[in-house]
Coordinates of C-alpha atoms and ligand atoms in Angstrom, one line a residue:
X1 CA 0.0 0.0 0.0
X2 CA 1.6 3.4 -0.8
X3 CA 0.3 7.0 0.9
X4 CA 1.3 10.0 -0.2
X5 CA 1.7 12.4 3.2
X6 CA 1.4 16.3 2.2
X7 CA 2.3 19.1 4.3
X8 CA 1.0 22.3 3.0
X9 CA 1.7 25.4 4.2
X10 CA 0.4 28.8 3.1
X11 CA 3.3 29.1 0.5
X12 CA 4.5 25.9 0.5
X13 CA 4.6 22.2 0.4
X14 CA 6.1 19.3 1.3
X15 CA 5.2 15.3 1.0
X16 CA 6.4 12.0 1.2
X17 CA 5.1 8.8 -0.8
X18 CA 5.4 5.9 1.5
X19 CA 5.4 2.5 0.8
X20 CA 3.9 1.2 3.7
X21 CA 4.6 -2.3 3.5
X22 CA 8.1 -1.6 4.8
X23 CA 7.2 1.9 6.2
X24 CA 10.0 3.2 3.8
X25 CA 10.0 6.5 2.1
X26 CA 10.1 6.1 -2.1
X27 CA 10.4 9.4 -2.9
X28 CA 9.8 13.3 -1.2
X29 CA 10.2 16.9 -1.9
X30 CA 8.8 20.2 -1.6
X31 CA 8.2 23.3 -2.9
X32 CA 8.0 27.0 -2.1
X33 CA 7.1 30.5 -3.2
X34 CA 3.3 29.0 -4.0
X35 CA 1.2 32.0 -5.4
X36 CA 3.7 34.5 -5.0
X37 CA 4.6 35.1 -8.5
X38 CA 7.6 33.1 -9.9
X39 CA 10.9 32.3 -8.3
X40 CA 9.9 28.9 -6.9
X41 CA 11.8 25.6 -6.3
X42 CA 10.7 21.9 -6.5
X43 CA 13.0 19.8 -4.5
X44 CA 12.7 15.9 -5.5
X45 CA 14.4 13.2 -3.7
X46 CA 13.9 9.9 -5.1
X47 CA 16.1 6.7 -6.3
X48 CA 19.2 8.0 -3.8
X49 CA 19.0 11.2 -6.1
X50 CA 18.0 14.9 -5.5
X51 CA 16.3 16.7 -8.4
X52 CA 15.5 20.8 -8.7
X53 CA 13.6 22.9 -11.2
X54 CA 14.2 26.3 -10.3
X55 CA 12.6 29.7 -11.0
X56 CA 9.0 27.8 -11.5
X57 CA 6.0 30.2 -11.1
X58 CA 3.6 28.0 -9.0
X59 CA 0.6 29.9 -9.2
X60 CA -1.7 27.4 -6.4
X61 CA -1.7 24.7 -4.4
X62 CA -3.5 22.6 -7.5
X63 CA -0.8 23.4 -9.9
X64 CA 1.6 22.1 -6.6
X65 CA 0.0 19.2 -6.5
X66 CA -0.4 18.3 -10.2
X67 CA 3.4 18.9 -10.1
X68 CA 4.2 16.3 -7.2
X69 CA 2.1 13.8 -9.6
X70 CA 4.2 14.5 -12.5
X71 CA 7.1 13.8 -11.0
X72 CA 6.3 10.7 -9.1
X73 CA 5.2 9.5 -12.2
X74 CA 8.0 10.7 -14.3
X75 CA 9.0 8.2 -17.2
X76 CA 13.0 8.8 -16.0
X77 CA 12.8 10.0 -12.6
X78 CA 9.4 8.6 -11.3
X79 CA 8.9 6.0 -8.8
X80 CA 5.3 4.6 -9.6
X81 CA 3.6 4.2 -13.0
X82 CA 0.4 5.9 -12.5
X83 CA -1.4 8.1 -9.7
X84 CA -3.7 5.3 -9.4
X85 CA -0.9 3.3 -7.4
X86 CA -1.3 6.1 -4.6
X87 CA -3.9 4.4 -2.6
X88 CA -4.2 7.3 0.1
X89 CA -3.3 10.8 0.8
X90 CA -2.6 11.9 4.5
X91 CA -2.9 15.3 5.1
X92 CA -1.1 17.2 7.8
X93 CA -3.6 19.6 9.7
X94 CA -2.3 22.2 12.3
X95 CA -5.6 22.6 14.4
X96 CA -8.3 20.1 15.1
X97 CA -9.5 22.2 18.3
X98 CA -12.0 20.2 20.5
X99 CA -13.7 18.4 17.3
X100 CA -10.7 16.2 16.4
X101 CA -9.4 13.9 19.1
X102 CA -8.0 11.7 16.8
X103 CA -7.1 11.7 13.1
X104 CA -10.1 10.9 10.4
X105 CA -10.9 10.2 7.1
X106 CA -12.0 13.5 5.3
X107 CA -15.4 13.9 4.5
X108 CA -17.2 16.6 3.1
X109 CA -18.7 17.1 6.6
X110 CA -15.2 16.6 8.0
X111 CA -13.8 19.8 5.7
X112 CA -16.8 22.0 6.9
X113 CA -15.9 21.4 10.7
X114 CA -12.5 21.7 9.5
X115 CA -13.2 25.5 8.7
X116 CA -15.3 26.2 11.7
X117 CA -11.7 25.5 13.6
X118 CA -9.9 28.7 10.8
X119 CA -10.5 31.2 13.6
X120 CA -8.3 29.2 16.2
X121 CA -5.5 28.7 13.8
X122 CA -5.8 31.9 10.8
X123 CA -2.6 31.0 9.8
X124 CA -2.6 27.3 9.4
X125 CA -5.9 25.6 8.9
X126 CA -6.7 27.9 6.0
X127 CA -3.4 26.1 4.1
X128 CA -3.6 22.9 5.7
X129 CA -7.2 23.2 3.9
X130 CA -6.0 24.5 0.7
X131 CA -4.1 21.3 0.1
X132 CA -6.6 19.0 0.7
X133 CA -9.3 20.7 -1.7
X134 CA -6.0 20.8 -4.3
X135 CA -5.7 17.1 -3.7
X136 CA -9.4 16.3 -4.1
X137 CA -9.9 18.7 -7.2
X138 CA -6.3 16.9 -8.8
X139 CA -7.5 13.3 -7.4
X140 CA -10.9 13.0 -7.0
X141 CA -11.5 9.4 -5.7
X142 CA -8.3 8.8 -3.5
X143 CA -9.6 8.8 0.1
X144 CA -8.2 11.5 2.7
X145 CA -7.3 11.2 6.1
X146 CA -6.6 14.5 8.2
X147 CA -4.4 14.1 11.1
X148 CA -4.5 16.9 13.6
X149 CA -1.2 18.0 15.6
X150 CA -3.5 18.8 18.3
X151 CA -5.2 15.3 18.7
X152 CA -2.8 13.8 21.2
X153 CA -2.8 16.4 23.4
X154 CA -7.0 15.8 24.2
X155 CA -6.4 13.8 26.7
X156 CA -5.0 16.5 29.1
X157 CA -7.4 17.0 32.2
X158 CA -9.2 20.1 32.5
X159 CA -7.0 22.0 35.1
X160 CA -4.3 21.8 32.6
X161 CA -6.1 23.2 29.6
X162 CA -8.3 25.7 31.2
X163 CA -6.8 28.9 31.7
X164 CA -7.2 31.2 34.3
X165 CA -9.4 33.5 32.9
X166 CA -13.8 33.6 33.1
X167 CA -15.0 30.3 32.2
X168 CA -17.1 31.6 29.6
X169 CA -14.1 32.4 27.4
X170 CA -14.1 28.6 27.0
X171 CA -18.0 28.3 26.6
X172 CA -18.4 30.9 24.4
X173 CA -15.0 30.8 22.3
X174 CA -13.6 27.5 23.1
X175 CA -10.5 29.6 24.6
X176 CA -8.1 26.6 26.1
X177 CA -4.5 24.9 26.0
X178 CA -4.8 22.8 22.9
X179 CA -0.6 21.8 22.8
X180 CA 1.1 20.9 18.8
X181 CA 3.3 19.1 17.7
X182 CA 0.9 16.4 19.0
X183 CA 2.3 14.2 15.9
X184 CA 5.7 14.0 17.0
X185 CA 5.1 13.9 20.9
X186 CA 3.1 10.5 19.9
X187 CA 6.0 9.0 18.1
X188 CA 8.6 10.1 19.9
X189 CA 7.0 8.5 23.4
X190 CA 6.0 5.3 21.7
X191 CA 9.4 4.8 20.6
X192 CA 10.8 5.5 23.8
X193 CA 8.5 2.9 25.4
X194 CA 9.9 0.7 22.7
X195 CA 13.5 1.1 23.5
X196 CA 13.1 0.9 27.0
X197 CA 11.2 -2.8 26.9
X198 CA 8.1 -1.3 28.6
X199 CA 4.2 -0.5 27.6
X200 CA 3.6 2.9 27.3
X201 CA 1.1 2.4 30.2
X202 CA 4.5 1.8 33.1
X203 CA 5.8 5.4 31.7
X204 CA 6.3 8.5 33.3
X205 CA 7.7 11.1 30.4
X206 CA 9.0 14.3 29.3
X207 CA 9.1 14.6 25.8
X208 CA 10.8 18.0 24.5
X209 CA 10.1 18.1 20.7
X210 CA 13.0 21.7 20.3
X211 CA 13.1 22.7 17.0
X212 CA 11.9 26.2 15.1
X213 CA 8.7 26.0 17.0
X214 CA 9.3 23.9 20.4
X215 CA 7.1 22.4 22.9
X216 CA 7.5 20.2 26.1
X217 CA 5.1 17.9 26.9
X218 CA 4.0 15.5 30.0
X219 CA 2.8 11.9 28.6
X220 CA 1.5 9.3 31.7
X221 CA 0.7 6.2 30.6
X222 CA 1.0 7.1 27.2
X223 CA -1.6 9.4 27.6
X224 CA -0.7 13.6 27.1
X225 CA -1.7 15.0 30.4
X226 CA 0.1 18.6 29.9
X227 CA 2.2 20.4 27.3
X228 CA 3.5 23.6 27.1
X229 CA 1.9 25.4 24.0
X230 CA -1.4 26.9 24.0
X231 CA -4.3 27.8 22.4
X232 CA -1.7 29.0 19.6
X233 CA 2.1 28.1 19.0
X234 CA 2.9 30.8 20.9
X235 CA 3.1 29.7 24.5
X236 CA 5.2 28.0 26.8
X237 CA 9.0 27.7 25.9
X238 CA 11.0 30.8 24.3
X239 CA 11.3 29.6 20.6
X240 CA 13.2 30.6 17.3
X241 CA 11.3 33.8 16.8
X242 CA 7.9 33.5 19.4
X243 CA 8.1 34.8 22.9
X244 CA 6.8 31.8 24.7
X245 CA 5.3 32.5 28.0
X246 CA 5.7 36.2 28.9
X247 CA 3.4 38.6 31.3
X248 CA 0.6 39.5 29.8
X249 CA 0.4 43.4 30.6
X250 CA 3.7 43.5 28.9
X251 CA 1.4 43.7 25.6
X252 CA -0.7 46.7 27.0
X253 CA 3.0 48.3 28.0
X254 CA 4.9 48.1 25.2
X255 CA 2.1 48.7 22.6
X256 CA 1.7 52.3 24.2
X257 CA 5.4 52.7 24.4
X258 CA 6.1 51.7 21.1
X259 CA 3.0 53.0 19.4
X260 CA 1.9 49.3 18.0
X261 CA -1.0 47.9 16.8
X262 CA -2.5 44.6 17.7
X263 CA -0.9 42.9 14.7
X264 CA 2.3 44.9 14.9
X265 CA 2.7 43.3 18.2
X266 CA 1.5 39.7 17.2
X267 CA 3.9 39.6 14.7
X268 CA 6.5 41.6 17.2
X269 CA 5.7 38.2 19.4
X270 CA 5.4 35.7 16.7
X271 CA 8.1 36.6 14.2
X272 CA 10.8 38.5 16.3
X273 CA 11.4 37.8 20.0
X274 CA 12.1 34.4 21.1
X275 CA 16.4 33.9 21.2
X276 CA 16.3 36.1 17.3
X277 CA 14.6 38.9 19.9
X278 CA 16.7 38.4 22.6
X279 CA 20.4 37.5 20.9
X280 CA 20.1 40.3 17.9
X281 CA 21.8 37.4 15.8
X282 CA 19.2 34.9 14.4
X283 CA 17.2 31.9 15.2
X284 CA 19.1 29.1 14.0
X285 CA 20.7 27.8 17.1
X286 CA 23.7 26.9 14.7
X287 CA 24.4 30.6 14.7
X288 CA 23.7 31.4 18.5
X289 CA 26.2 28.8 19.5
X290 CA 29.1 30.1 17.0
X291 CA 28.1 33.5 17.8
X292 CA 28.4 32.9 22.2
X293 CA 31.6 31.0 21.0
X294 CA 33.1 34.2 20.2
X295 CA 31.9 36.0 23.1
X296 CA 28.4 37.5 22.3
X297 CA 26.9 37.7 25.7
X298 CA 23.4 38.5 24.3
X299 CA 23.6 35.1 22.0
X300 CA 24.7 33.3 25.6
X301 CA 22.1 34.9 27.0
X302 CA 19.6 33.4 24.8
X303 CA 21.0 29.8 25.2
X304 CA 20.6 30.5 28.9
X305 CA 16.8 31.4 29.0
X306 CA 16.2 28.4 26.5
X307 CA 18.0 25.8 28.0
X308 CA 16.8 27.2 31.2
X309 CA 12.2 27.2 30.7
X310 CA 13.5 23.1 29.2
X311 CA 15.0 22.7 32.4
X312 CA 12.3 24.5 33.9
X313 CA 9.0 22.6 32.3
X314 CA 11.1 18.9 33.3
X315 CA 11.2 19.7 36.2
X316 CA 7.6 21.0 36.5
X317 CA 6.1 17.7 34.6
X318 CA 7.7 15.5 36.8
X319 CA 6.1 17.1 39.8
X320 CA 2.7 16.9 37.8
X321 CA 3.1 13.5 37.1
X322 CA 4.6 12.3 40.6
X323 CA 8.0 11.2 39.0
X324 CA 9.6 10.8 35.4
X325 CA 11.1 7.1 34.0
X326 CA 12.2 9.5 30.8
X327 CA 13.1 12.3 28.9
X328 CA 12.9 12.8 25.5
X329 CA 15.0 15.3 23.5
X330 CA 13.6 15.1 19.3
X331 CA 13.5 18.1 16.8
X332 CA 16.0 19.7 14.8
X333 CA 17.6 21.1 18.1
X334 CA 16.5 18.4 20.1
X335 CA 17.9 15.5 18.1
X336 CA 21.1 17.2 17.1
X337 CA 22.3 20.5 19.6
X338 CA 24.6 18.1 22.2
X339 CA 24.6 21.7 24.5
X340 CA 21.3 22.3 24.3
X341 CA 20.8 18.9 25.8
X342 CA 23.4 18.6 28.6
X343 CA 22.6 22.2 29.9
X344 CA 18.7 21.5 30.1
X345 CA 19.5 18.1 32.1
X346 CA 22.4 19.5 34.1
X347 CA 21.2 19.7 38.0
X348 CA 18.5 17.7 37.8
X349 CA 20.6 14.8 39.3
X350 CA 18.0 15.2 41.8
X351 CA 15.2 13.9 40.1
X352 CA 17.6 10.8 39.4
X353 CA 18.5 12.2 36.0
X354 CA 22.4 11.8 35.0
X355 CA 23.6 12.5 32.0
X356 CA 26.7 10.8 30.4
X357 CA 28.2 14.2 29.0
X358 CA 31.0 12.6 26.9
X359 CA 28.4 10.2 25.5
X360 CA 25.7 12.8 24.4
X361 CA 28.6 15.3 22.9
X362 CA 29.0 12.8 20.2
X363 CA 25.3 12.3 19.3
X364 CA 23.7 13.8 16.7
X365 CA 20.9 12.8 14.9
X366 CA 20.8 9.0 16.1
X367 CA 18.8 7.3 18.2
X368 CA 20.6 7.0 21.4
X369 CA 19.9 6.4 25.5
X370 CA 22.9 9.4 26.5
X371 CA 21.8 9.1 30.4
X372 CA 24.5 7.5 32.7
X373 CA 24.1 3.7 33.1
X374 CA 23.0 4.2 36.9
X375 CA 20.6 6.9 35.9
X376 CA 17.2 6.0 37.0
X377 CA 16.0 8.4 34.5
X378 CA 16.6 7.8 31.0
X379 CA 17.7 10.3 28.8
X380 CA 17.0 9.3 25.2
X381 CA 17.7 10.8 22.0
X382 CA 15.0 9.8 19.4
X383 CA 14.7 11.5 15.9
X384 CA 11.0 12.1 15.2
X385 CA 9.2 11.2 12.8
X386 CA 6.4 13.1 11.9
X387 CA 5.1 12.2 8.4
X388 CA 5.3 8.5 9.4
X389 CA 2.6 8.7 11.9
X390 CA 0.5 10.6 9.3
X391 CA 1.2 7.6 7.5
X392 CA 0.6 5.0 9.4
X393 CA -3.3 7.0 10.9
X394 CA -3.8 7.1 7.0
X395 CA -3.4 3.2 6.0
X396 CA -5.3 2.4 8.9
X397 CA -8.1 4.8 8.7
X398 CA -8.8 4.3 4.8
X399 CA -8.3 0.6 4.9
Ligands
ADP1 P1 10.7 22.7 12.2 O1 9.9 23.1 13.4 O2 10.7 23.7 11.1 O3 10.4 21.3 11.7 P2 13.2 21.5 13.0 O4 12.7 20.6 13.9 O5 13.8 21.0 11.7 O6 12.2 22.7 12.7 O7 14.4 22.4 13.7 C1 15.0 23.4 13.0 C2 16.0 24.0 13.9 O8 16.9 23.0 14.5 C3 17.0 25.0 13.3 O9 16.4 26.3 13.3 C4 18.2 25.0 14.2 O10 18.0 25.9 15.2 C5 18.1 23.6 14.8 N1 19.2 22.8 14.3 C6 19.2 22.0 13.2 N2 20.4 21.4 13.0 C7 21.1 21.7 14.1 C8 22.5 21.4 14.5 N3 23.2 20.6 13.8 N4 22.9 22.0 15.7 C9 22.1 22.8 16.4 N5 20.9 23.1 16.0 C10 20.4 22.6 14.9

């Protein structure tokens, strides 16, 4: 059985045709610049090679679409003979508020609940939607499964998603912790319980999915019971560009300091504070780290606060769930910043977590218990995987 996984963001794409007999990826790619005149890219990664057309004007997520067909079924540099081999399409979708606990096969009814959810996620959902209605319009009788990177997190209990505001912003406007990277926080855990010989139901753990957008979250008995993002991305740790948790009034303060509007500040939280805001240098943590090598206290200083709130929400998690059997570092940063990871562990020896430092300085990218051989706490290093469990909810559901 093969299933194509597509990612589509406002401007861009990106998919992966599985063959899921072996859970093996036969080809992938991406594109960007969609609808904004020209200049675009199709990266295609198939047969151990890497293909690019360049300057393409990709006018819609249709013409993107039509363009991942023509290449999987390229005479030279295809990988299946007709579109009719792609059994299933799994689409990646950013908010399934309260409707979606679980991923599901897209119906016409699913689409229109689907848009009822834009308002909780006007950057996302409206793209995420976009490429399905491309898919359908390009191939009309493969079935659809949506899978939500909110879903895991519906299990949390009440007093972690309800904030402390009136009760009626959650009655009337379904204002609540929702958590993301759901997708990855699934894997990552079910690995874990995987490598460590146990059921998911014996484990306590932390998983910290740090990456552009990062997010910690508590899973009990493989079950999400609290995580760190919000009712948007924006909560919780200080990211790549987004502020994380901050004091509220702050908003009020600097608006009429700084004479902002309400979207001059969203995009002053969303798209330039986090360690960009606070270092001046960028928010690749490639660059902080070669930038506090040479003695830029501010680029330090933004290591700090991050490693720091990981520390932090570990620590906080474990209390919640009365102890922790493991933490989880995944995500670009996660599975490959060997600083990141010793500085957000270091002192919590306590909790019976002990790193081995010369062991986790060498990983990068590879699945990998770094935690001392006496640590009662494992430390794990798990690359996530994403568009796999798209792939997998998507066999399953359009079997
Ligand atoms: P996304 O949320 O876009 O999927 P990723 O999980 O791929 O992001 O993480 C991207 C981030 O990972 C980069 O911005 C960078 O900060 C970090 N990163 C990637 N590779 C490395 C590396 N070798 N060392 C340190 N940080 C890295």
């Amino acid at each position: 059985m093969k299933v194509l996984v597509i990612n589509a963001g406002s401007s861009s794409m990106k998919y992966q045709l599985f063959d899921m007999d072996n859970e093996q990826v036969i080809a992938k790619g991406g594109m960007d610049r969609i609808g904004l005149g020209g200049g675009s890219e199709h990266k295609y990664v198939a047969n151990g090679e890497t293909y690019k057309d360049t300057d393409l004007d990709i006018p819609n997520h249709e013409d993107a679409i039509q363009r991942v067909l023509n290449k999987l079924t390229d005479a030279t540099v295809g990988v299946i003979k007709s579109m009719d081999e792609i059994d299933a399409v799994g689409h990646r979708v950013v908010h399934g508020g309260e409707k979606f606990a679980c991923s599901v096969k897209i119906t016409d009814e699913v689409v229109s609940v689907m848009e009822s959810l834009i308002d909780l996620a006007p950057l996302h959902n409206p793209a995420n939607l976009q490429g399905i209605a491309a898919c359908k319009a390009v191939m009309p009788n493969t079935p659809m499964v949506g899978v939500f990177d909110t879903a895991f997190h519906q299990t949390m209990p009440a007093r972690s998603y309800i904030y402390g505001i009136p009760y009626e912003a959650y009655e009337d406007h379904q204002v609540r912790r929702y958590g993301f990277h759901g997708s990855s926080h699934k894997f990552v855990s079910q690995r874990c319980a995987e490598i460590l010989g146990k059921k998911p139901e014996e484990l306590n753990i932390v998983s910290c999915h740090l990456g552009n957008g990062s997010s910690v979250a508590a899973i009990q008995g493989g079950k999400c019971v609290d995580t760190t993002m919000g009712l948007t991305p924006l909560e919780g740790l200080p990211m790549g560009t987004r502020c994380g948790n901050i004091d509220p009034a702050i908003i009020r303060f600097l608006m009429n300091k700084y004479n902002m509007t309400i979207d001059e500040m969203d995009a002053y939280l969303n798209k330039k504070s986090g360690v960009l805001g606070v270092s001046g240098v960028g928010s690749d943590f490639r660059d902080l780290s070669a930038a506090a090598e040479q003695g830029n206290m501010r680029a330090q200083l933004a290591l700090d606060i991050f490693t720091y709130n990981v520390k932090k929400f570990i620590g906080a998690y474990a209390a919640a769930m009365g102890g922790v059997d493991a933490i989880i570092f995944t995500a670009g940063i996660g599975e490959n910043d060997d600083y990141v990871r010793a500085e957000s562990v270091k002192g919590l020896e306590f909790l019976g977590a002990k790193m081995n430092f010369d062991l986790n300085k060498t990983i990068h990218g590879k699945e990998t218990i770094v935690s001392t051989d006496d640590s009662s706490v494992k430390i794990i290093v798990i690359p996530t995987n994403e568009e796999l469990v798209i792939a997998r909810d998507t066999k399953e559901l359009s079997k």
